Amino acid sequence: KEGWDEIFEKDFENALDMAKSYINPDIIKPEAFTILIEMAYQMGSSLQNFKKMQKALEENNYVEASDQMMDSRWANQTPSRASWMALLMRDL
């Protein structure tokens, strides 16, 4: 179990760093940043490809950010997870 915890911690730190490099966490709601961490954890550096979502977040437009999440290959590949996370984003 100890080895798995170390792997998780390393992966989580990587996801956190990716989310921070994607957007300044101080300019968006903490809940939105949490969603970005989870996205980065799942898809890695591909989070950087969500340029329109990034712009929407910079404008605090969480509905548009949600729409951009769903308009992606990621949403097609993991529809249940993407739908759930997009709904969370939309409700912010």
Short mmCIF file of N, CA and C in Angstrom, two decimals:
data_model
loop_
_atom_site.label_atom_id
_atom_site.label_comp_id
_atom_site.label_asym_id
_atom_site.label_seq_id
_atom_site.Cartn_x
_atom_site.Cartn_y
_atom_site.Cartn_z
N LYS A 1 0.82 -1.19 0.00
CA LYS A 1 0.00 0.00 0.00
C LYS A 1 0.87 1.26 0.00
N GLU A 2 1.96 1.22 0.72
CA GLU A 2 2.82 2.39 0.81
C GLU A 2 3.32 2.83 -0.56
N GLY A 3 3.69 1.88 -1.38
CA GLY A 3 4.16 2.20 -2.72
C GLY A 3 3.09 2.86 -3.56
N TRP A 4 1.85 2.40 -3.42
CA TRP A 4 0.74 2.99 -4.17
C TRP A 4 0.48 4.42 -3.72
N ASP A 5 0.58 4.66 -2.43
CA ASP A 5 0.39 6.02 -1.92
C ASP A 5 1.43 6.97 -2.50
N GLU A 6 2.65 6.51 -2.59
CA GLU A 6 3.72 7.35 -3.16
C GLU A 6 3.45 7.65 -4.63
N ILE A 7 2.99 6.66 -5.36
CA ILE A 7 2.67 6.87 -6.78
C ILE A 7 1.54 7.88 -6.91
N PHE A 8 0.49 7.72 -6.08
CA PHE A 8 -0.62 8.66 -6.13
C PHE A 8 -0.15 10.07 -5.82
N GLU A 9 0.64 10.22 -4.77
CA GLU A 9 1.12 11.56 -4.38
C GLU A 9 1.90 12.21 -5.51
N LYS A 10 2.75 11.43 -6.16
CA LYS A 10 3.54 11.97 -7.27
C LYS A 10 2.62 12.37 -8.42
N ASP A 11 1.67 11.51 -8.77
CA ASP A 11 0.73 11.81 -9.85
C ASP A 11 -0.13 13.02 -9.52
N PHE A 12 -0.56 13.12 -8.26
CA PHE A 12 -1.37 14.26 -7.85
C PHE A 12 -0.56 15.56 -7.94
N GLU A 13 0.67 15.53 -7.47
CA GLU A 13 1.52 16.73 -7.55
C GLU A 13 1.74 17.15 -9.00
N ASN A 14 1.92 16.18 -9.89
CA ASN A 14 2.07 16.49 -11.32
C ASN A 14 0.80 17.14 -11.86
N ALA A 15 -0.37 16.60 -11.48
CA ALA A 15 -1.64 17.16 -11.94
C ALA A 15 -1.83 18.57 -11.40
N LEU A 16 -1.47 18.78 -10.15
CA LEU A 16 -1.59 20.10 -9.55
C LEU A 16 -0.69 21.11 -10.28
N ASP A 17 0.52 20.70 -10.57
CA ASP A 17 1.44 21.57 -11.30
C ASP A 17 0.92 21.89 -12.70
N MET A 18 0.35 20.89 -13.37
CA MET A 18 -0.21 21.12 -14.71
C MET A 18 -1.37 22.10 -14.66
N ALA A 19 -2.24 21.94 -13.65
CA ALA A 19 -3.39 22.84 -13.51
C ALA A 19 -2.91 24.26 -13.23
N LYS A 20 -1.88 24.40 -12.40
CA LYS A 20 -1.34 25.73 -12.10
C LYS A 20 -0.70 26.37 -13.33
N SER A 21 -0.09 25.56 -14.18
CA SER A 21 0.52 26.12 -15.38
C SER A 21 -0.55 26.45 -16.43
N TYR A 22 -1.72 25.85 -16.30
CA TYR A 22 -2.82 26.10 -17.22
C TYR A 22 -3.50 27.44 -16.92
N ILE A 23 -3.71 27.70 -15.62
CA ILE A 23 -4.39 28.93 -15.21
C ILE A 23 -4.00 29.27 -13.78
N ASN A 24 -3.98 30.55 -13.48
CA ASN A 24 -3.70 31.01 -12.13
C ASN A 24 -4.89 30.63 -11.24
N PRO A 25 -4.69 29.81 -10.24
CA PRO A 25 -5.82 29.38 -9.41
C PRO A 25 -6.49 30.53 -8.63
N ASP A 26 -5.80 31.64 -8.50
CA ASP A 26 -6.36 32.76 -7.75
C ASP A 26 -7.43 33.53 -8.51
N ILE A 27 -7.55 33.29 -9.82
CA ILE A 27 -8.52 34.07 -10.61
C ILE A 27 -9.81 33.31 -10.89
N ILE A 28 -9.89 32.05 -10.45
CA ILE A 28 -11.10 31.27 -10.66
C ILE A 28 -11.58 30.71 -9.32
N LYS A 29 -12.79 30.22 -9.32
CA LYS A 29 -13.34 29.63 -8.10
C LYS A 29 -12.54 28.37 -7.73
N PRO A 30 -12.35 28.13 -6.45
CA PRO A 30 -11.59 26.95 -6.03
C PRO A 30 -12.18 25.64 -6.56
N GLU A 31 -13.50 25.59 -6.66
CA GLU A 31 -14.15 24.38 -7.19
C GLU A 31 -13.77 24.14 -8.65
N ALA A 32 -13.67 25.22 -9.42
CA ALA A 32 -13.26 25.10 -10.82
C ALA A 32 -11.83 24.60 -10.90
N PHE A 33 -10.97 25.10 -10.03
CA PHE A 33 -9.58 24.66 -10.03
C PHE A 33 -9.47 23.18 -9.66
N THR A 34 -10.31 22.73 -8.75
CA THR A 34 -10.34 21.32 -8.38
C THR A 34 -10.70 20.45 -9.58
N ILE A 35 -11.66 20.92 -10.37
CA ILE A 35 -12.04 20.19 -11.59
C ILE A 35 -10.85 20.12 -12.55
N LEU A 36 -10.13 21.21 -12.68
CA LEU A 36 -8.95 21.21 -13.56
C LEU A 36 -7.89 20.23 -13.08
N ILE A 37 -7.70 20.14 -11.78
CA ILE A 37 -6.74 19.17 -11.25
C ILE A 37 -7.16 17.76 -11.63
N GLU A 38 -8.43 17.47 -11.48
CA GLU A 38 -8.92 16.13 -11.83
C GLU A 38 -8.76 15.86 -13.33
N MET A 39 -9.03 16.86 -14.15
CA MET A 39 -8.84 16.70 -15.59
C MET A 39 -7.37 16.43 -15.90
N ALA A 40 -6.48 17.19 -15.29
CA ALA A 40 -5.05 17.02 -15.51
C ALA A 40 -4.59 15.65 -15.02
N TYR A 41 -5.15 15.20 -13.92
CA TYR A 41 -4.79 13.87 -13.39
C TYR A 41 -5.16 12.79 -14.40
N GLN A 42 -6.32 12.96 -15.02
CA GLN A 42 -6.79 11.96 -15.98
C GLN A 42 -6.06 12.04 -17.32
N MET A 43 -5.90 13.25 -17.86
CA MET A 43 -5.43 13.36 -19.24
C MET A 43 -4.02 13.93 -19.38
N GLY A 44 -3.42 14.32 -18.27
CA GLY A 44 -2.05 14.82 -18.33
C GLY A 44 -1.96 16.16 -19.03
N SER A 45 -0.91 16.32 -19.80
CA SER A 45 -0.64 17.62 -20.43
C SER A 45 -1.64 17.98 -21.52
N SER A 46 -2.52 17.08 -21.89
CA SER A 46 -3.55 17.39 -22.89
C SER A 46 -4.50 18.48 -22.40
N LEU A 47 -4.50 18.74 -21.09
CA LEU A 47 -5.31 19.85 -20.57
C LEU A 47 -4.94 21.15 -21.28
N GLN A 48 -3.69 21.31 -21.65
CA GLN A 48 -3.23 22.52 -22.32
C GLN A 48 -3.94 22.77 -23.65
N ASN A 49 -4.55 21.73 -24.23
CA ASN A 49 -5.24 21.86 -25.51
C ASN A 49 -6.61 22.53 -25.40
N PHE A 50 -7.10 22.71 -24.18
CA PHE A 50 -8.41 23.29 -23.97
C PHE A 50 -8.31 24.82 -23.92
N LYS A 51 -7.94 25.41 -25.03
CA LYS A 51 -7.71 26.86 -25.10
C LYS A 51 -8.99 27.67 -24.90
N LYS A 52 -10.08 27.23 -25.52
CA LYS A 52 -11.34 27.97 -25.38
C LYS A 52 -11.89 27.86 -23.96
N MET A 53 -11.68 26.72 -23.32
CA MET A 53 -12.10 26.58 -21.93
C MET A 53 -11.26 27.50 -21.05
N GLN A 54 -9.98 27.58 -21.34
CA GLN A 54 -9.08 28.44 -20.58
C GLN A 54 -9.54 29.90 -20.67
N LYS A 55 -9.86 30.34 -21.88
CA LYS A 55 -10.34 31.71 -22.08
C LYS A 55 -11.63 31.95 -21.30
N ALA A 56 -12.54 30.99 -21.36
CA ALA A 56 -13.81 31.12 -20.63
C ALA A 56 -13.56 31.21 -19.12
N LEU A 57 -12.64 30.42 -18.61
CA LEU A 57 -12.33 30.47 -17.18
C LEU A 57 -11.71 31.81 -16.80
N GLU A 58 -10.85 32.33 -17.66
CA GLU A 58 -10.24 33.64 -17.40
C GLU A 58 -11.30 34.73 -17.32
N GLU A 59 -12.41 34.52 -18.00
CA GLU A 59 -13.53 35.47 -17.98
C GLU A 59 -14.58 35.09 -16.94
N ASN A 60 -14.29 34.08 -16.14
CA ASN A 60 -15.23 33.55 -15.12
C ASN A 60 -16.56 33.15 -15.74
N ASN A 61 -16.50 32.63 -16.95
CA ASN A 61 -17.68 32.15 -17.65
C ASN A 61 -17.70 30.62 -17.53
N TYR A 62 -18.28 30.14 -16.45
CA TYR A 62 -18.24 28.71 -16.16
C TYR A 62 -19.19 27.91 -17.04
N VAL A 63 -20.24 28.54 -17.54
CA VAL A 63 -21.15 27.86 -18.47
C VAL A 63 -20.40 27.57 -19.78
N GLU A 64 -19.70 28.57 -20.30
CA GLU A 64 -18.92 28.36 -21.54
C GLU A 64 -17.80 27.36 -21.30
N ALA A 65 -17.16 27.42 -20.15
CA ALA A 65 -16.11 26.45 -19.83
C ALA A 65 -16.68 25.04 -19.85
N SER A 66 -17.87 24.88 -19.30
CA SER A 66 -18.55 23.58 -19.30
C SER A 66 -18.84 23.12 -20.73
N ASP A 67 -19.32 24.04 -21.56
CA ASP A 67 -19.61 23.70 -22.96
C ASP A 67 -18.34 23.25 -23.68
N GLN A 68 -17.24 23.94 -23.41
CA GLN A 68 -15.96 23.58 -24.04
C GLN A 68 -15.46 22.22 -23.56
N MET A 69 -15.73 21.89 -22.32
CA MET A 69 -15.36 20.56 -21.82
C MET A 69 -16.09 19.48 -22.62
N MET A 70 -17.36 19.72 -22.90
CA MET A 70 -18.16 18.72 -23.60
C MET A 70 -17.88 18.68 -25.10
N ASP A 71 -17.32 19.75 -25.64
CA ASP A 71 -16.99 19.81 -27.06
C ASP A 71 -15.53 19.39 -27.25
N SER A 72 -15.25 18.14 -26.91
CA SER A 72 -13.87 17.68 -26.94
C SER A 72 -13.79 16.17 -27.18
N ARG A 73 -12.65 15.75 -27.62
CA ARG A 73 -12.38 14.32 -27.78
C ARG A 73 -12.44 13.63 -26.41
N TRP A 74 -11.96 14.33 -25.38
CA TRP A 74 -11.99 13.80 -24.02
C TRP A 74 -13.42 13.43 -23.62
N ALA A 75 -14.39 14.30 -23.93
CA ALA A 75 -15.79 14.02 -23.59
C ALA A 75 -16.32 12.82 -24.38
N ASN A 76 -15.86 12.67 -25.61
CA ASN A 76 -16.28 11.51 -26.40
C ASN A 76 -15.68 10.22 -25.88
N GLN A 77 -14.45 10.30 -25.37
CA GLN A 77 -13.76 9.11 -24.89
C GLN A 77 -14.20 8.69 -23.50
N THR A 78 -14.53 9.66 -22.65
CA THR A 78 -14.96 9.37 -21.28
C THR A 78 -16.24 10.15 -20.98
N PRO A 79 -17.35 9.77 -21.62
CA PRO A 79 -18.57 10.59 -21.53
C PRO A 79 -19.15 10.72 -20.12
N SER A 80 -19.12 9.67 -19.34
CA SER A 80 -19.71 9.76 -18.00
C SER A 80 -18.93 10.73 -17.12
N ARG A 81 -17.63 10.57 -17.09
CA ARG A 81 -16.79 11.45 -16.27
C ARG A 81 -16.87 12.89 -16.77
N ALA A 82 -16.76 13.08 -18.08
CA ALA A 82 -16.80 14.42 -18.64
C ALA A 82 -18.14 15.10 -18.37
N SER A 83 -19.23 14.38 -18.54
CA SER A 83 -20.55 14.96 -18.29
C SER A 83 -20.71 15.39 -16.84
N TRP A 84 -20.27 14.53 -15.93
CA TRP A 84 -20.37 14.84 -14.51
C TRP A 84 -19.54 16.07 -14.16
N MET A 85 -18.30 16.12 -14.65
CA MET A 85 -17.43 17.25 -14.34
C MET A 85 -17.92 18.54 -15.01
N ALA A 86 -18.44 18.43 -16.22
CA ALA A 86 -18.98 19.60 -16.91
C ALA A 86 -20.20 20.16 -16.18
N LEU A 87 -21.03 19.28 -15.65
CA LEU A 87 -22.18 19.74 -14.88
C LEU A 87 -21.73 20.46 -13.61
N LEU A 88 -20.71 19.95 -12.96
CA LEU A 88 -20.16 20.62 -11.78
C LEU A 88 -19.66 22.02 -12.16
N MET A 89 -18.96 22.10 -13.28
CA MET A 89 -18.43 23.39 -13.74
C MET A 89 -19.57 24.35 -14.07
N ARG A 90 -20.59 23.85 -14.74
CA ARG A 90 -21.72 24.69 -15.16
C ARG A 90 -22.44 25.31 -13.96
N ASP A 91 -22.48 24.58 -12.85
CA ASP A 91 -23.21 25.05 -11.67
C ASP A 91 -22.45 26.05 -10.82
N LEU A 92 -21.23 26.40 -11.23
CA LEU A 92 -20.43 27.32 -10.41
C LEU A 92 -20.86 28.77 -10.57
#
